[in-house]
Amino acid sequence: ELGCGYGTFTLPLARRIAGRVHALDIDATMVERTATRAAQAGITNIVVEQRDVLAQGNGLPDETCDAGLLFNILHGESPIDLLRETTRVVRSGGIVAVIHWRTDITTPRGPSADIRPPPNQIAEWAKAVGGLRLTNGPFELPPYHYGMTFTRTPSPATR
């Protein structure tokens, strides 16, 4: 999960899976908060790391993850690069999941409406990255978000 923030999505996900969740954030405060919340909840399958993914990558080998999560992060700097790096580590047949703030309504929080990417923009970025097929969405996640899921297609070397 790139941009784990306070662990809002990280902790519930970790409770639902047997595998490991890699939770990355550039902000040390967010990393500490997620790690503390996981420890307090007794959740042990989360690896939390402070990391500038744009500068350092996410530190994981190619095609080793079942899923990549980009939740409320693609409005920031270099969204195509974030999407590309996430896609790189997802195995063939795995999922890249995107959640973002809706652009068609006013919300009480979240980034400025003028920098929120609409679903068609994310679909265009996914096409530019390559190796992704939209499999679900966009769909509403009330009250303020929408979601999209992409399936990682086989890399040319494995076809």
Short mmCIF file of C-alpha atoms in Angstrom, two decimals:
data_model
loop_
_atom_site.label_atom_id
_atom_site.label_comp_id
_atom_site.label_asym_id
_atom_site.label_seq_id
_atom_site.Cartn_x
_atom_site.Cartn_y
_atom_site.Cartn_z
CA GLU A 1 0.00 0.00 0.00
CA LEU A 2 1.60 3.23 -1.15
CA GLY A 3 0.77 6.15 1.10
CA CYS A 4 -0.51 4.18 4.10
CA GLY A 5 -1.22 7.32 6.10
CA TYR A 6 -2.71 6.48 9.49
CA GLY A 7 -3.31 2.86 8.50
CA THR A 8 -6.99 3.44 7.76
CA PHE A 9 -6.99 0.77 5.07
CA THR A 10 -3.86 -1.10 6.17
CA LEU A 11 -5.15 -2.51 9.45
CA PRO A 12 -8.48 -3.87 8.15
CA LEU A 13 -6.68 -5.41 5.18
CA ALA A 14 -4.07 -7.09 7.37
CA ARG A 15 -6.83 -8.59 9.52
CA ARG A 16 -8.39 -10.19 6.42
CA ILE A 17 -5.37 -11.83 4.83
CA ALA A 18 -2.87 -14.49 5.83
CA GLY A 19 -0.02 -12.83 3.92
CA ARG A 20 2.01 -9.74 4.60
CA VAL A 21 0.99 -6.14 3.96
CA HIS A 22 3.77 -3.75 2.96
CA ALA A 23 2.66 -0.29 4.09
CA LEU A 24 4.78 2.56 2.75
CA ASP A 25 4.62 6.29 3.35
CA ILE A 26 7.01 9.18 2.80
CA ASP A 27 5.94 10.80 6.10
CA ALA A 28 7.65 9.46 9.24
CA THR A 29 4.69 10.50 11.40
CA MET A 30 2.30 8.42 9.30
CA VAL A 31 4.62 5.42 9.41
CA GLU A 32 4.93 5.64 13.19
CA ARG A 33 1.19 6.04 13.61
CA THR A 34 0.42 2.99 11.45
CA ALA A 35 3.05 0.89 13.24
CA THR A 36 1.71 1.95 16.64
CA ARG A 37 -1.89 1.22 15.70
CA ALA A 38 -0.92 -2.21 14.34
CA ALA A 39 1.01 -3.05 17.53
CA GLN A 40 -1.85 -1.89 19.75
CA ALA A 41 -4.25 -4.07 17.75
CA GLY A 42 -1.91 -7.07 17.93
CA ILE A 43 -1.58 -7.21 14.13
CA THR A 44 1.79 -8.70 13.19
CA ASN A 45 1.61 -9.15 9.40
CA ILE A 46 2.27 -5.52 8.48
CA VAL A 47 5.69 -4.29 7.39
CA VAL A 48 5.65 -0.50 7.74
CA GLU A 49 8.40 1.51 6.11
CA GLN A 50 9.16 5.16 5.55
CA ARG A 51 10.05 5.41 1.89
CA ASP A 52 10.03 7.94 -0.92
CA VAL A 53 8.73 5.60 -3.61
CA LEU A 54 9.38 8.10 -6.39
CA ALA A 55 13.06 8.38 -5.44
CA GLN A 56 13.72 4.86 -4.11
CA GLY A 57 11.06 2.61 -5.57
CA ASN A 58 9.13 0.45 -3.16
CA GLY A 59 12.00 -1.94 -2.42
CA LEU A 60 10.20 -5.09 -3.55
CA PRO A 61 11.18 -7.49 -6.35
CA ASP A 62 9.25 -7.63 -9.63
CA GLU A 63 5.93 -9.49 -9.66
CA THR A 64 6.03 -10.62 -6.02
CA CYS A 65 2.80 -9.16 -4.64
CA ASP A 66 -0.79 -10.31 -5.06
CA ALA A 67 -2.07 -6.75 -5.03
CA GLY A 68 -1.01 -3.13 -5.04
CA LEU A 69 -3.07 -0.45 -3.36
CA LEU A 70 -3.17 3.19 -4.37
CA PHE A 71 -5.72 4.78 -2.08
CA ASN A 72 -6.13 8.57 -2.14
CA ILE A 73 -2.63 9.14 -3.49
CA LEU A 74 -2.83 9.65 -7.26
CA HIS A 75 -3.55 13.38 -6.94
CA GLY A 76 0.05 13.94 -5.88
CA GLU A 77 3.32 14.21 -7.67
CA SER A 78 4.00 11.84 -10.59
CA PRO A 79 0.89 9.63 -10.47
CA ILE A 80 1.97 7.63 -13.53
CA ASP A 81 5.28 6.79 -11.84
CA LEU A 82 3.43 5.63 -8.70
CA LEU A 83 1.12 3.51 -10.80
CA ARG A 84 4.04 2.09 -12.79
CA GLU A 85 6.01 1.17 -9.65
CA THR A 86 2.96 -0.48 -8.12
CA THR A 87 2.28 -2.44 -11.31
CA ARG A 88 5.90 -3.62 -11.42
CA VAL A 89 5.61 -5.55 -8.15
CA VAL A 90 2.18 -7.10 -8.78
CA ARG A 91 2.24 -10.65 -10.16
CA SER A 92 0.46 -11.59 -13.37
CA GLY A 93 -3.23 -11.98 -12.53
CA GLY A 94 -2.85 -9.82 -9.43
CA ILE A 95 -4.82 -6.67 -8.71
CA VAL A 96 -3.99 -2.98 -8.68
CA ALA A 97 -6.71 -1.29 -6.68
CA VAL A 98 -7.36 2.45 -6.78
CA ILE A 99 -9.57 4.48 -4.48
CA HIS A 100 -9.86 8.21 -4.84
CA TRP A 101 -11.92 11.19 -3.84
CA ARG A 102 -14.84 11.81 -6.15
CA THR A 103 -14.62 14.81 -8.45
CA ASP A 104 -18.35 15.26 -9.07
CA ILE A 105 -19.35 16.28 -5.53
CA THR A 106 -18.17 18.60 -2.79
CA THR A 107 -16.60 16.80 0.15
CA PRO A 108 -15.83 18.05 3.66
CA ARG A 109 -12.20 16.88 3.44
CA GLY A 110 -9.66 15.62 0.93
CA PRO A 111 -7.47 17.39 -1.59
CA SER A 112 -8.63 20.34 -3.61
CA ALA A 113 -11.17 19.29 -6.23
CA ASP A 114 -9.03 20.70 -9.03
CA ILE A 115 -6.23 18.17 -8.41
CA ARG A 116 -8.41 15.08 -7.89
CA PRO A 117 -8.13 12.74 -10.87
CA PRO A 118 -11.44 11.57 -12.31
CA PRO A 119 -11.79 7.87 -13.17
CA ASN A 120 -11.18 8.41 -16.89
CA GLN A 121 -7.83 10.06 -16.07
CA ILE A 122 -6.76 7.08 -13.98
CA ALA A 123 -7.80 4.73 -16.78
CA GLU A 124 -5.66 6.76 -19.21
CA TRP A 125 -2.68 6.58 -16.83
CA ALA A 126 -3.14 2.81 -16.51
CA LYS A 127 -3.13 2.51 -20.30
CA ALA A 128 0.07 4.59 -20.47
CA VAL A 129 1.74 2.33 -17.89
CA GLY A 130 0.68 -0.82 -19.74
CA GLY A 131 0.16 -4.28 -18.33
CA LEU A 132 -3.14 -3.37 -16.70
CA ARG A 133 -6.68 -4.28 -17.68
CA LEU A 134 -9.61 -2.52 -16.03
CA THR A 135 -11.67 -5.28 -14.45
CA ASN A 136 -14.06 -3.37 -12.22
CA GLY A 137 -15.19 0.20 -12.02
CA PRO A 138 -15.38 2.89 -11.65
CA PHE A 139 -17.77 2.23 -8.79
CA GLU A 140 -18.95 4.51 -6.00
CA LEU A 141 -17.67 4.08 -2.47
CA PRO A 142 -20.06 6.33 -0.55
CA PRO A 143 -20.06 8.91 0.59
CA TYR A 144 -16.96 10.57 -0.93
CA HIS A 145 -14.92 8.08 -2.95
CA TYR A 146 -14.88 5.91 -6.03
CA GLY A 147 -12.88 2.79 -6.77
CA MET A 148 -11.38 0.94 -9.72
CA THR A 149 -9.59 -2.38 -9.97
CA PHE A 150 -7.14 -3.39 -12.65
CA THR A 151 -5.77 -6.87 -13.29
CA ARG A 152 -2.07 -7.22 -14.05
CA THR A 153 -1.65 -8.88 -17.42
CA PRO A 154 1.30 -11.20 -18.14
CA SER A 155 4.57 -9.42 -18.84
CA PRO A 156 5.95 -9.99 -22.35
CA ALA A 157 8.68 -12.30 -20.96
CA THR A 158 6.07 -14.72 -19.51
CA ARG A 159 3.62 -14.83 -22.43
#
